[in-house]
JSON list of C-alpha atoms in Angstrom, two decimals:
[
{"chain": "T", "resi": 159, "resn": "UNK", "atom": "CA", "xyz": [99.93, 9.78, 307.58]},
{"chain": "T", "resi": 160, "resn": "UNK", "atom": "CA", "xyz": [98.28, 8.37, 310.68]},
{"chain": "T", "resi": 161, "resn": "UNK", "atom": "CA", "xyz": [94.99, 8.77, 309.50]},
{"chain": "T", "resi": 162, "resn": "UNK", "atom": "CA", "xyz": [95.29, 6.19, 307.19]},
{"chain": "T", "resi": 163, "resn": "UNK", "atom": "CA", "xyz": [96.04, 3.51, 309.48]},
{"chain": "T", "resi": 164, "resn": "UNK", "atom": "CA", "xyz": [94.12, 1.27, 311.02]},
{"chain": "T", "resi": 165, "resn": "UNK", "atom": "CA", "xyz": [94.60, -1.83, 313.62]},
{"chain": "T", "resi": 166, "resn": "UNK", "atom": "CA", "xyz": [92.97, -5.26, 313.23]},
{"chain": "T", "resi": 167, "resn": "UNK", "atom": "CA", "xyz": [93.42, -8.68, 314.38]},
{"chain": "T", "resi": 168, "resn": "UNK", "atom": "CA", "xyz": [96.32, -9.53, 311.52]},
{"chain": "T", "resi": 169, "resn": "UNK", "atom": "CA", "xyz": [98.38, -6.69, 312.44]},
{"chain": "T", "resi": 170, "resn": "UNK", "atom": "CA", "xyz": [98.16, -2.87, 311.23]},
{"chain": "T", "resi": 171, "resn": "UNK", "atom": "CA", "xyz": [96.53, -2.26, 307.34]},
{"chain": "T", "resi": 172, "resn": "UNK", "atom": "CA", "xyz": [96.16, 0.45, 305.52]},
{"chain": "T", "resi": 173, "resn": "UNK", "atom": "CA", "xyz": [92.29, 1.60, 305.51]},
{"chain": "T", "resi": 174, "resn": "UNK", "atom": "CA", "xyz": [90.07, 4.34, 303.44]},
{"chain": "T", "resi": 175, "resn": "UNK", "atom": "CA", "xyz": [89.67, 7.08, 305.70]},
{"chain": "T", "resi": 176, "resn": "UNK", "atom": "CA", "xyz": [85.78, 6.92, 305.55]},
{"chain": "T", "resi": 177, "resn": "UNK", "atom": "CA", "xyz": [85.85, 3.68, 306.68]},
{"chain": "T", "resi": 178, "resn": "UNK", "atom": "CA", "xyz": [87.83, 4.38, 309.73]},
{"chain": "T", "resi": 179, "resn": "UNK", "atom": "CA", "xyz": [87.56, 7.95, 310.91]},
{"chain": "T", "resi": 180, "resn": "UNK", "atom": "CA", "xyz": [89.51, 7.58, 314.45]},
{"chain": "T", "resi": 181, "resn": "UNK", "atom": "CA", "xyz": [92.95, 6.28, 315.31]},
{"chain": "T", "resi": 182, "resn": "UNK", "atom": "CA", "xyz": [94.06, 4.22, 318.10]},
{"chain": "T", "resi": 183, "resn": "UNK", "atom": "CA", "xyz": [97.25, 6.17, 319.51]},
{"chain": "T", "resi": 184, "resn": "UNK", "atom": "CA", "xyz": [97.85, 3.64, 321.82]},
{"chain": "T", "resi": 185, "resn": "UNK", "atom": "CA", "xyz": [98.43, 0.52, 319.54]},
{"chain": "T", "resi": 186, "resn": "UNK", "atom": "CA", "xyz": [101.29, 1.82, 317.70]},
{"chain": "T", "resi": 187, "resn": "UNK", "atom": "CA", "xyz": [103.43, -0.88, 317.75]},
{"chain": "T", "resi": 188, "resn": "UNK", "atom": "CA", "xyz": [102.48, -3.54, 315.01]},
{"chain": "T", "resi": 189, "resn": "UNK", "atom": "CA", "xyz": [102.07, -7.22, 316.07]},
{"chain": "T", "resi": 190, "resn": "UNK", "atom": "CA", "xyz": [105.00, -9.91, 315.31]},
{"chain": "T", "resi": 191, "resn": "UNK", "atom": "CA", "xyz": [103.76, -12.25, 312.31]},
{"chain": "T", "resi": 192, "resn": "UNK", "atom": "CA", "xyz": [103.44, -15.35, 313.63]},
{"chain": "T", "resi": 193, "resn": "UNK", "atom": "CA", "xyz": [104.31, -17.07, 309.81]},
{"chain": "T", "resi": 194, "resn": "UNK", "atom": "CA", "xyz": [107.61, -15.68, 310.25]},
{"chain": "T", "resi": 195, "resn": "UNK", "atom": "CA", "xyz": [108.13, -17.01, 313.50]},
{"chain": "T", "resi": 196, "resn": "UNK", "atom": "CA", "xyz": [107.35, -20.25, 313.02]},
{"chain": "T", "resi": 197, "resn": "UNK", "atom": "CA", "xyz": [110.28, -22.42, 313.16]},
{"chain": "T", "resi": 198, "resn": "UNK", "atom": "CA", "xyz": [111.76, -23.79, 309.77]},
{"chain": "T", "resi": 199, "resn": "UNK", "atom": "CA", "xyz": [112.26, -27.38, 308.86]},
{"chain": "T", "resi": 200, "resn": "UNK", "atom": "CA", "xyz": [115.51, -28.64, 308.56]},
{"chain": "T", "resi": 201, "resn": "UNK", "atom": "CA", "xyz": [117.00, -29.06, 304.82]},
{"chain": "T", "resi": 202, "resn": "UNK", "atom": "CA", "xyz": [116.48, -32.83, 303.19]},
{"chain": "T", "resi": 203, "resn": "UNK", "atom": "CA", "xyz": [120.34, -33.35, 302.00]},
{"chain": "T", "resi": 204, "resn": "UNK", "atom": "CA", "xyz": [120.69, -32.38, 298.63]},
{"chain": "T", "resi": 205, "resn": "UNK", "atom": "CA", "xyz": [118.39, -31.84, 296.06]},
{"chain": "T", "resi": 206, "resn": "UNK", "atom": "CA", "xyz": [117.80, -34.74, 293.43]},
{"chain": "T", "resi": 207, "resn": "UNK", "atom": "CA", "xyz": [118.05, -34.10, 290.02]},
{"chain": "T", "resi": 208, "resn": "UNK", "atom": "CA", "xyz": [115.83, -32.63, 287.27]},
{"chain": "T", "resi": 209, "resn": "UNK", "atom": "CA", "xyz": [115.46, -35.21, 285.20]},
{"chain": "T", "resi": 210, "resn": "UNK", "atom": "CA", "xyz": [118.46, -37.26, 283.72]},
{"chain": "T", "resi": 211, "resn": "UNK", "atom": "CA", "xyz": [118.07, -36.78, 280.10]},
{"chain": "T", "resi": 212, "resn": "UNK", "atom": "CA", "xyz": [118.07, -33.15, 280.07]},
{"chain": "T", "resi": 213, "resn": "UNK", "atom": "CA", "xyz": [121.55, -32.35, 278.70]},
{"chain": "T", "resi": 214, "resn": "UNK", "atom": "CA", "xyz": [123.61, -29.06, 277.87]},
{"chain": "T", "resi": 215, "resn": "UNK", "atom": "CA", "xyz": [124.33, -28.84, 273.73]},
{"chain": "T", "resi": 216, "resn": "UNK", "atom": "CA", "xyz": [128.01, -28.62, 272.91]},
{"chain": "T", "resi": 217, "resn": "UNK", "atom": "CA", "xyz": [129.65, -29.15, 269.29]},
{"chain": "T", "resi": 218, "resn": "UNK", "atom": "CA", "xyz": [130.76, -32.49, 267.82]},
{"chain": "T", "resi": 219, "resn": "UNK", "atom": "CA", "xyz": [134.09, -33.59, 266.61]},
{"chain": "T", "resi": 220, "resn": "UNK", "atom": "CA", "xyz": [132.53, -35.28, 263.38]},
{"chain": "T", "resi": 221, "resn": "UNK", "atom": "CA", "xyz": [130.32, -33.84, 260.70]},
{"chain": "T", "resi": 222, "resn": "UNK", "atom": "CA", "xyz": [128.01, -37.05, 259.97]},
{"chain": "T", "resi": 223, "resn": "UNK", "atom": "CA", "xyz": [124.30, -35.08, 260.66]},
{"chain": "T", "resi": 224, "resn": "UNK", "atom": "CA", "xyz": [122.86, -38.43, 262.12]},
{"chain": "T", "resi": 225, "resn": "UNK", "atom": "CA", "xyz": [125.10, -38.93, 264.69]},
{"chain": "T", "resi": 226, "resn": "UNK", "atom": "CA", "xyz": [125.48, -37.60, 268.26]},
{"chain": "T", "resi": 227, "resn": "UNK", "atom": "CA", "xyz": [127.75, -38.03, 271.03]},
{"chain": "T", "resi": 228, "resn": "UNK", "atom": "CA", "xyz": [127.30, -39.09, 275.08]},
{"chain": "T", "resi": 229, "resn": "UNK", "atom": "CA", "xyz": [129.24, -40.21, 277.52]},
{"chain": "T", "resi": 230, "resn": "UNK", "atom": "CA", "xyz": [129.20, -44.04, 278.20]},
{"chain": "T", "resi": 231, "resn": "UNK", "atom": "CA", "xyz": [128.21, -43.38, 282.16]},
{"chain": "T", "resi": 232, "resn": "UNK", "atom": "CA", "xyz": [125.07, -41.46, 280.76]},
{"chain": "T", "resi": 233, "resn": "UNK", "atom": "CA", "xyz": [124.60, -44.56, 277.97]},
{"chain": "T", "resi": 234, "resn": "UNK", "atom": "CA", "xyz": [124.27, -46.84, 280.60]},
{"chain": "T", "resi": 235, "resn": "UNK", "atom": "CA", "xyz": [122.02, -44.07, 282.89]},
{"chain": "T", "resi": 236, "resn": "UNK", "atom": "CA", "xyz": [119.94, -43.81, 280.14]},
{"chain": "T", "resi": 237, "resn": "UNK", "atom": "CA", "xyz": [119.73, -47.42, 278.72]},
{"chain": "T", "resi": 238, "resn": "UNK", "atom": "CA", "xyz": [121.04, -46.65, 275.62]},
{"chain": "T", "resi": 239, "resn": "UNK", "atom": "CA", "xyz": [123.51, -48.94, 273.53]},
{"chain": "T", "resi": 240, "resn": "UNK", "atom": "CA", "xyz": [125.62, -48.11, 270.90]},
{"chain": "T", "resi": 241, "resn": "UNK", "atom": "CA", "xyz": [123.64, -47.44, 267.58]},
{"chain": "T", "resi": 242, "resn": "UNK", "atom": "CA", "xyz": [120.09, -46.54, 268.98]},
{"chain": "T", "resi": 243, "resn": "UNK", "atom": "CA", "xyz": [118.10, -44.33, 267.82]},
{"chain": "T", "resi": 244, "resn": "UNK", "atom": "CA", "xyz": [117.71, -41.65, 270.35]},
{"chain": "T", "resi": 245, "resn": "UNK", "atom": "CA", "xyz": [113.99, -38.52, 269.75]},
{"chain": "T", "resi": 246, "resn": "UNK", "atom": "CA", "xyz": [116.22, -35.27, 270.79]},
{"chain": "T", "resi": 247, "resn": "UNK", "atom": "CA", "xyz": [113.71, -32.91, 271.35]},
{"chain": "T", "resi": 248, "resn": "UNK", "atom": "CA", "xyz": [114.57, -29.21, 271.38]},
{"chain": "T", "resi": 249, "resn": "UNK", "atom": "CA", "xyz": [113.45, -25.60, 271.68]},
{"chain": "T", "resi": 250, "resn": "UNK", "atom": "CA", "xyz": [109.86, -24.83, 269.90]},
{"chain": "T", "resi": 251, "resn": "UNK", "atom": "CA", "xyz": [108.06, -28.11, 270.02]},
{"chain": "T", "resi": 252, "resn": "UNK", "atom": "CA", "xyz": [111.66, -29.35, 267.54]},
{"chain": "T", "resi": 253, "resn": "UNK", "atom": "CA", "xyz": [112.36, -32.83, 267.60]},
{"chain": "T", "resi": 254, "resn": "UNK", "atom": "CA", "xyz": [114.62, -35.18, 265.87]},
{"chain": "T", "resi": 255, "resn": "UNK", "atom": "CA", "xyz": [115.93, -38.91, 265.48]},
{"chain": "T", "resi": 256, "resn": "UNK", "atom": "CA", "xyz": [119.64, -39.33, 265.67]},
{"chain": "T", "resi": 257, "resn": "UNK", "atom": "CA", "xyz": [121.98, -42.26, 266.23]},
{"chain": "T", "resi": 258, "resn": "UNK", "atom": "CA", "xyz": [123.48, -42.39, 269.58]},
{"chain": "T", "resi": 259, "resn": "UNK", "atom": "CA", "xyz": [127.18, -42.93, 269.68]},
{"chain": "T", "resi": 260, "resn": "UNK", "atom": "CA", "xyz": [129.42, -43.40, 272.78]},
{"chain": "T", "resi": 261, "resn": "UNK", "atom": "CA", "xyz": [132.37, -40.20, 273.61]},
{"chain": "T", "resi": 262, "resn": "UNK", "atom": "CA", "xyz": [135.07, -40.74, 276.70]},
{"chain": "T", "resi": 263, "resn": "UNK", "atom": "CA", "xyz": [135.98, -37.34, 276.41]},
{"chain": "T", "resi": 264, "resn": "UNK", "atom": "CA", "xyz": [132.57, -35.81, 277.41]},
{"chain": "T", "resi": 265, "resn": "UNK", "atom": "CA", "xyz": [130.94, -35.17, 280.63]},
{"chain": "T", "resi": 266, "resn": "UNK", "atom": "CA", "xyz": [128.29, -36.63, 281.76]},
{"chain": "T", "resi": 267, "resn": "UNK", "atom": "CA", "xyz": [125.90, -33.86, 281.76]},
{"chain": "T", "resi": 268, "resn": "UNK", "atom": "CA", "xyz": [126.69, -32.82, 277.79]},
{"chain": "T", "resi": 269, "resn": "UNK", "atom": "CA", "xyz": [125.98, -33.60, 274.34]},
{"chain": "T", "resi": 270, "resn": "UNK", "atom": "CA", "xyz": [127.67, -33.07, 271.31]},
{"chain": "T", "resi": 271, "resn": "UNK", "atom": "CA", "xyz": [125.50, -32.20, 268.68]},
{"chain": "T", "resi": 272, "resn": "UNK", "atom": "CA", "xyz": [126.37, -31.29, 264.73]},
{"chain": "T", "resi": 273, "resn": "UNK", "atom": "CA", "xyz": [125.51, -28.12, 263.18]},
{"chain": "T", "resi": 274, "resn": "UNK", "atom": "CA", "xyz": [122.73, -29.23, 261.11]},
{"chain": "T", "resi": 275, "resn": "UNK", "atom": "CA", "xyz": [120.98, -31.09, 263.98]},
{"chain": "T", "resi": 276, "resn": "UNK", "atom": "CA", "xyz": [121.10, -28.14, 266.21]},
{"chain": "T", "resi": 277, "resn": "UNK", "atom": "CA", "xyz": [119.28, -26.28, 263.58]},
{"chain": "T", "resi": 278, "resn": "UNK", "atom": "CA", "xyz": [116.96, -28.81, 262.97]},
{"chain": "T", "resi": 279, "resn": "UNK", "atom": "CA", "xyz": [115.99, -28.73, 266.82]},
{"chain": "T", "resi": 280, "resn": "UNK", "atom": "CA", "xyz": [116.26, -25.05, 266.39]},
{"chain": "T", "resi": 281, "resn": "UNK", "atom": "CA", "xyz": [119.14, -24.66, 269.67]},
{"chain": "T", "resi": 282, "resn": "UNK", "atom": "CA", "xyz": [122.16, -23.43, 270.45]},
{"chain": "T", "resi": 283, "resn": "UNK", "atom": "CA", "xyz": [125.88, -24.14, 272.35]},
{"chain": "T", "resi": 284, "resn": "UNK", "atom": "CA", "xyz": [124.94, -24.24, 275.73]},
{"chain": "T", "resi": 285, "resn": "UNK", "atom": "CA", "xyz": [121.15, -24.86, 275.34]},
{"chain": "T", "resi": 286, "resn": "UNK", "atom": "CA", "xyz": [119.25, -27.45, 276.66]},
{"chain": "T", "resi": 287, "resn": "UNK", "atom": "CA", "xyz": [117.86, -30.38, 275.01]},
{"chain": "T", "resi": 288, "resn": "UNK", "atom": "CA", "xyz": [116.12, -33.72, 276.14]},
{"chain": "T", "resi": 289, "resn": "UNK", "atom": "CA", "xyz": [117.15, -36.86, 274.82]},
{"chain": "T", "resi": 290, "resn": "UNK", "atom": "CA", "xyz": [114.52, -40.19, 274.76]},
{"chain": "T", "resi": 291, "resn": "UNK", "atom": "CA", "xyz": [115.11, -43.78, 273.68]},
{"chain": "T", "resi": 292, "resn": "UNK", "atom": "CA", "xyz": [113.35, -44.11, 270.45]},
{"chain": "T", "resi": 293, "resn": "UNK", "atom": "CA", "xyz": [111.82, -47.64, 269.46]},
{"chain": "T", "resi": 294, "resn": "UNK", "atom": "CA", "xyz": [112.66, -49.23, 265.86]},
{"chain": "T", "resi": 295, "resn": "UNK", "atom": "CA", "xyz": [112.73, -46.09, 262.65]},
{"chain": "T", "resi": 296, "resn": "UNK", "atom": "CA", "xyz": [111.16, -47.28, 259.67]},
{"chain": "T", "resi": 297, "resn": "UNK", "atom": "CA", "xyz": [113.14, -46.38, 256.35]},
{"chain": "T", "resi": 298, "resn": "UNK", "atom": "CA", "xyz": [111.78, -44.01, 254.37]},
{"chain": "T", "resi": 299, "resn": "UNK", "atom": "CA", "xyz": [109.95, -44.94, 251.00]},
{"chain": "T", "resi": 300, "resn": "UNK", "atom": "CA", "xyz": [110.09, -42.01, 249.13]},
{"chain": "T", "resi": 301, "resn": "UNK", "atom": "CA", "xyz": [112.13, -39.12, 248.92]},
{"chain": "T", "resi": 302, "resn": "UNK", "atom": "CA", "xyz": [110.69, -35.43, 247.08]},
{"chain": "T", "resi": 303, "resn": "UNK", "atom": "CA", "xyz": [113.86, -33.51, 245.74]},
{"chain": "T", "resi": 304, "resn": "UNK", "atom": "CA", "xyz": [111.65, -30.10, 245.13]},
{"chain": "T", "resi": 305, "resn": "UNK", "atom": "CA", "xyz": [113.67, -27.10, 243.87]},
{"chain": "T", "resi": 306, "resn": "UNK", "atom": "CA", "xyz": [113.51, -23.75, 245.31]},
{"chain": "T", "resi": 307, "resn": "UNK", "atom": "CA", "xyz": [111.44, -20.92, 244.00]},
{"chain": "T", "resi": 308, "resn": "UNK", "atom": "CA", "xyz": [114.34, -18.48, 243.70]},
{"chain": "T", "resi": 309, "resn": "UNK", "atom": "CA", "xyz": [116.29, -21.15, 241.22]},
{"chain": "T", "resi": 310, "resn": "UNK", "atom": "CA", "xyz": [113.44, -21.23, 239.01]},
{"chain": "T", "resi": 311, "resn": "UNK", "atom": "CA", "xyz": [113.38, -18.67, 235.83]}
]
């Protein structure tokens, strides 16, 4: 196996035996890396946050599907009043506009989100999801009622 070993200036490699036909018996001992001597830097306290409107996806307590819940200390992080209209945007590219409403029973780093918007935004109980303030929604001027394929005869 010591055939295949070779010493240069970064430490001991191993080499093609054509390229280096003779061994040097007496430099057996590899060198110390001098990366992993290097003295570390001391830690900068804690780390900051990812980003504050990231939040975990837990289930609401009412079944309106335009409604979500936060906390009123992540309201006021966010600069969100009661009533806005918040983009939640999901797994897949998925968003969706929802009204934001405030919860005191809900920590600050949760949402609660109904059924039908989590399917919309295509997550689950315990995902992740990233909430934005959402300027003024028009209303909608038409609506297409379209029946399934499968109902038709």
């Amino acid at each position: 196996w010591l055939k295949n070993i070779c010493f240069s200036s970064l430490g001991w490699r191993n080499v093609n035996y054509h390229q280096s036909p003779f061994i040097c018996l007496a430099r057996l001992i590899p060198m110390a890396d001098p990366v992993a001597n290097a003295p570390v830097a001391p830690a900068k306290g804690p780390k900051k946050k990812r980003s504050p409107n990231r939040l975990v996806v837990e289930e609401a307590l009412n079944d309106d599907n335009s409604v979500i819940s936060l906390s009123q200390a992540k309201m006021e992080e966010l600069n969100l009043f009661r009533g806005d209209n918040v983009l939640l945007k999901g797994k897949k590219r998925k968003d969706t506009v929802c009204i934001v409403l405030a919860d005191d029973n809900l920590d600050d780093s949760k949402i609660r989100l109904n059924k039908v918007v989590r399917k919309n935004l295509r997550c689950r109980l315990g995902d992740i999801i990233s909430v934005h303030a959402c300027g003024d929604v028009q209303y909608g001027k038409r609506v297409h009622v379209i029946p399934l394929h499968d109902t038709l005869e």
